[in-house]
Short mmCIF file of C-alpha atoms and ligand atoms in Angstrom, two decimals:
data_model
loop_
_atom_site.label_atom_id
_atom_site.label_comp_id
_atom_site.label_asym_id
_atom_site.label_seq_id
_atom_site.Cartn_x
_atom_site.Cartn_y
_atom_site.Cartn_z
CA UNK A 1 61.86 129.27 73.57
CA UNK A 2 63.45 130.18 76.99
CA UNK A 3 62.44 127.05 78.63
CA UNK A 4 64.10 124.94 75.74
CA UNK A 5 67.22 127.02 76.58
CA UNK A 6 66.67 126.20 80.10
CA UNK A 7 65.76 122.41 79.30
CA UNK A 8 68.91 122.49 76.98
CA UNK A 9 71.43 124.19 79.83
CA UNK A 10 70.38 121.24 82.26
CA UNK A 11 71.21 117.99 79.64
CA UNK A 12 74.60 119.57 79.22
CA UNK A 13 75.35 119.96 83.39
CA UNK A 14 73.66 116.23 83.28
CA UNK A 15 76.34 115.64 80.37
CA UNK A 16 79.30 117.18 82.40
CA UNK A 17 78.44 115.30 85.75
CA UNK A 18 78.21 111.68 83.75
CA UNK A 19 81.26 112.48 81.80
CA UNK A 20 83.20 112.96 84.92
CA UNK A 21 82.11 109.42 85.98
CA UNK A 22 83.78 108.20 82.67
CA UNK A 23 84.98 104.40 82.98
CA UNK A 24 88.63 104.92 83.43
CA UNK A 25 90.93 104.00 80.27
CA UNK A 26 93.26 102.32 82.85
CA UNK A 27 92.51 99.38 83.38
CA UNK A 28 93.68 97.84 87.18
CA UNK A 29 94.37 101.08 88.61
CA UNK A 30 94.29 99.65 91.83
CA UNK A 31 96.45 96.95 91.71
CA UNK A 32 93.91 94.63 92.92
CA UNK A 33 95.23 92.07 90.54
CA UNK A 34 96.85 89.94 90.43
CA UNK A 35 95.69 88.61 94.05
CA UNK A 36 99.11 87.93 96.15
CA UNK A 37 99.04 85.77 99.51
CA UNK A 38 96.82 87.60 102.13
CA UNK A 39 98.78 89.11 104.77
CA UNK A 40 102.23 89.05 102.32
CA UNK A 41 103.16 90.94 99.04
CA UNK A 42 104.40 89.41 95.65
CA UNK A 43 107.40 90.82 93.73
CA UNK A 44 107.03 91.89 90.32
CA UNK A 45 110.86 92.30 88.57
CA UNK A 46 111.38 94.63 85.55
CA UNK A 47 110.34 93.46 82.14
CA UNK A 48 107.69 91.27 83.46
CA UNK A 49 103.91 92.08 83.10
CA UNK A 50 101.62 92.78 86.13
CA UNK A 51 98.04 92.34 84.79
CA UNK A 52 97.57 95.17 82.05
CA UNK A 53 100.86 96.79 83.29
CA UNK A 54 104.47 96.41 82.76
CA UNK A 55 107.38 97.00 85.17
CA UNK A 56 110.13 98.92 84.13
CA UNK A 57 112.82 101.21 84.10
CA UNK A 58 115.99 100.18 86.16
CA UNK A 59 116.72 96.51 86.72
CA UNK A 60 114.51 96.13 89.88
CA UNK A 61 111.39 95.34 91.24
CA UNK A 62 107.80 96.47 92.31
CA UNK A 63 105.54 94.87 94.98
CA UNK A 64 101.79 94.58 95.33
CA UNK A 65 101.07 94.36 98.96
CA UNK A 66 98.37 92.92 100.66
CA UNK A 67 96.36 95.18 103.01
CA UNK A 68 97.01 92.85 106.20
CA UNK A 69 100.60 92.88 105.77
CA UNK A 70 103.09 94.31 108.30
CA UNK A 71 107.11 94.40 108.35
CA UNK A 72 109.28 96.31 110.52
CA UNK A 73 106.05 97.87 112.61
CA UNK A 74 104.59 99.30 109.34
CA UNK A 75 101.73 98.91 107.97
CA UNK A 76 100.37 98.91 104.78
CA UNK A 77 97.05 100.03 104.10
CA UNK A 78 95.71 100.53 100.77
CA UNK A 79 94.17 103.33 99.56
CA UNK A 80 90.76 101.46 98.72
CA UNK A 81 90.65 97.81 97.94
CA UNK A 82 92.69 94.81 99.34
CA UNK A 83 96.10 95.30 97.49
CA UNK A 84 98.45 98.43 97.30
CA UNK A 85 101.61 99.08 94.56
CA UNK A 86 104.94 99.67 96.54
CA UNK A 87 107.00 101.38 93.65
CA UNK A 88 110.33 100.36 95.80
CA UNK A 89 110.07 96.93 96.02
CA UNK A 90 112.76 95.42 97.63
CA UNK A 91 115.64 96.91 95.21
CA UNK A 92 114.64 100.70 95.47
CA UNK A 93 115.38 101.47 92.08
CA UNK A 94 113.99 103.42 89.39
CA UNK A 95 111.78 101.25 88.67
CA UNK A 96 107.96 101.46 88.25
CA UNK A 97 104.92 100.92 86.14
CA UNK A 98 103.36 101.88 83.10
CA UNK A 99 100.24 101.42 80.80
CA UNK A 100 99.16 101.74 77.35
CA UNK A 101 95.71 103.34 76.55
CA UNK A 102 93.84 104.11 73.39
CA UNK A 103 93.44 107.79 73.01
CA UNK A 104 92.33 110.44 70.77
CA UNK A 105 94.71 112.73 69.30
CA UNK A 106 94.44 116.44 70.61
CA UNK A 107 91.90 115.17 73.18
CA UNK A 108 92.91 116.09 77.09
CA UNK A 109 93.06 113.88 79.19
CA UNK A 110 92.42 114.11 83.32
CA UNK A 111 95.24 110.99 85.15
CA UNK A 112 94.75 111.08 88.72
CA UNK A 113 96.35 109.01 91.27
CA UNK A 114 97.06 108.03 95.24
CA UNK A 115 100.46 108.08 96.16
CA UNK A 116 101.27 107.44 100.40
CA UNK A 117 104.09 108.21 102.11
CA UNK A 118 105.29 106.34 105.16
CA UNK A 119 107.01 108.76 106.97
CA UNK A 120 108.84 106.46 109.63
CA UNK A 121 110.23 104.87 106.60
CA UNK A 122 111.78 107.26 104.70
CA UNK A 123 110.38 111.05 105.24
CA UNK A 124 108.70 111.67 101.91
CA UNK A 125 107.49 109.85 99.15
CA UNK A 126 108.18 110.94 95.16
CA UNK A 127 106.28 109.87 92.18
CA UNK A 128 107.60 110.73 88.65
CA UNK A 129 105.15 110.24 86.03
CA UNK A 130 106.02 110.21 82.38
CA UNK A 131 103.23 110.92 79.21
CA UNK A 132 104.89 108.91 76.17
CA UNK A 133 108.41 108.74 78.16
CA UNK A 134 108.52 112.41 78.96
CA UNK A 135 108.43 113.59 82.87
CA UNK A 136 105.15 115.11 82.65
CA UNK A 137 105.20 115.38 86.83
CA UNK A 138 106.89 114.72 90.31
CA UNK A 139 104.56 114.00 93.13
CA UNK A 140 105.99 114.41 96.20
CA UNK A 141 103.51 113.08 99.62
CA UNK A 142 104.97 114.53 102.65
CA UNK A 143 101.70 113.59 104.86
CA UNK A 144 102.44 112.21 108.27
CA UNK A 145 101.00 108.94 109.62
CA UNK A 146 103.49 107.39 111.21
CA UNK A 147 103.91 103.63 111.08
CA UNK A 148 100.82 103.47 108.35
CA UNK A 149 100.68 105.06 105.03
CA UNK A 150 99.44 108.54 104.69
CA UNK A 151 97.12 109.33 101.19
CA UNK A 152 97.33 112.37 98.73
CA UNK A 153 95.82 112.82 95.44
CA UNK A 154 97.30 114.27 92.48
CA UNK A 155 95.79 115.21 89.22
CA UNK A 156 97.60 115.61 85.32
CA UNK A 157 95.57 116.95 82.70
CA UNK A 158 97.52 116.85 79.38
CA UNK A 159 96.68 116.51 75.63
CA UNK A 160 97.46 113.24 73.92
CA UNK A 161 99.88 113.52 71.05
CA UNK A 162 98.79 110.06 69.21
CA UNK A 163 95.98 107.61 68.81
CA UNK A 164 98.05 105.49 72.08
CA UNK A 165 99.69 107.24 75.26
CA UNK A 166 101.63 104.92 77.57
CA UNK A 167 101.57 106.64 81.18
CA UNK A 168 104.21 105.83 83.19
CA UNK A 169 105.07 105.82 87.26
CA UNK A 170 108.50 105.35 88.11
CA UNK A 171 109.81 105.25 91.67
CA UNK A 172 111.99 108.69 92.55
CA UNK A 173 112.85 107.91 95.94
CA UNK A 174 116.42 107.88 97.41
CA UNK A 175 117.92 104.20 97.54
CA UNK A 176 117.63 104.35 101.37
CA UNK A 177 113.91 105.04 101.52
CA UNK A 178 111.60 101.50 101.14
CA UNK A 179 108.15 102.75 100.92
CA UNK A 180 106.47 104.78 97.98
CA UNK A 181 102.86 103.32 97.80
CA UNK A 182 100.19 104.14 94.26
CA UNK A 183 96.71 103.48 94.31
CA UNK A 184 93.78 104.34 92.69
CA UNK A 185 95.03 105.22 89.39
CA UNK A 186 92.32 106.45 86.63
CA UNK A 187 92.75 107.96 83.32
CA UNK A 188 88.89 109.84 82.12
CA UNK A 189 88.72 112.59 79.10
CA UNK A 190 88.83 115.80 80.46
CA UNK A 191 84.96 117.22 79.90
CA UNK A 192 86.39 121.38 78.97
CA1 LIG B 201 94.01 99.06 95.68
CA1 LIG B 202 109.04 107.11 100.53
#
């Protein structure tokens, strides 16, 4: 009996450690595509679809930047991957992204996402994130690289209301800052 117990107390850690390896529900969290020139960035105006995402909030734009880009002495690296999200665009707007996912009703969910801050352009870098159109979160990225982007994580865990959640990132920078990168978004069932 007490080594079923134990056999039965190591399946559910082996449970727990695969369930935090879920697939994500969101699908092109890291803006990977579409591919845009190498070495440029491709604008993506509101309304308009970017794979599995949609741009939106304040007439504007988003760009997905390419890795070996540079303008102005910055640079843009990406948190993993070849491309990178630039919620400010070229309009610095309110503007962002969003997705809709399949979810299960009263089922929590864990969102976690890059965001970088290019603090030669701009001091700080704000994400507000929205659960079904309601500010859920502001991420603010203070980090310090310089002329490149600097990387912080953030994590959401929140319950879904209804069988599909659309998650939101909208740009909250001032209209004089021009860099507010996201990468690396996933969306897993929280496993307590
Ligand atoms: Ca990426
Ligand atoms: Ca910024």
């Amino acid at each position: 009996m007490l080594s079923t117990c134990r056999f039965a107390a190591v399946a559910a850690l082996v449970s727990a450690v695969t369930g935090t390896q879920a697939q994500s529900l969101i699908v092109n969290g890291g803006f990977e595509t579409p591919v845009v020139p190498v070495a440029s960035y491709q604008l993506f105006a509101t309304g308009s679809p970017l794979g599995k995402w949609t741009v939106v909030g304040q007439a504007g734009d988003v760009a997905v930047i390419n890795s070996q880009f540079t303008g102005g002495g910055f640079t843009y690296n990406p948190k993993a991957g070849e491309q990178v999200l630039d919620l400010t665009g070229t309009t610095r707007t309110f503007t962002g992204v969003q997705q809709r996912v399949i979810t299960t009703p009263g089922q929590s969910y864990v969102l976690t996402f890059w965001t970088s801050n290019l603090y030669n352009n701009g001091g700080s870098s704000t994400v507000e994130v929205l659960v079904n159109g309601v500010t859920a979160m502001r991420a603010t990225n203070f980090s310090n690289a310089g002329l490149g982007q600097a990387w912080k994580l953030f994590r959401l865990q929140f319950t879904a209301p209804s069988d599909q959640t659309v998650v939101t990132f909208m740009n909250a920078d001032p209209s004089n800052d021009d860099a507010n990168g996201l990468d690396e978004v996933t969306m897993v069932p929280a496993t307590n």
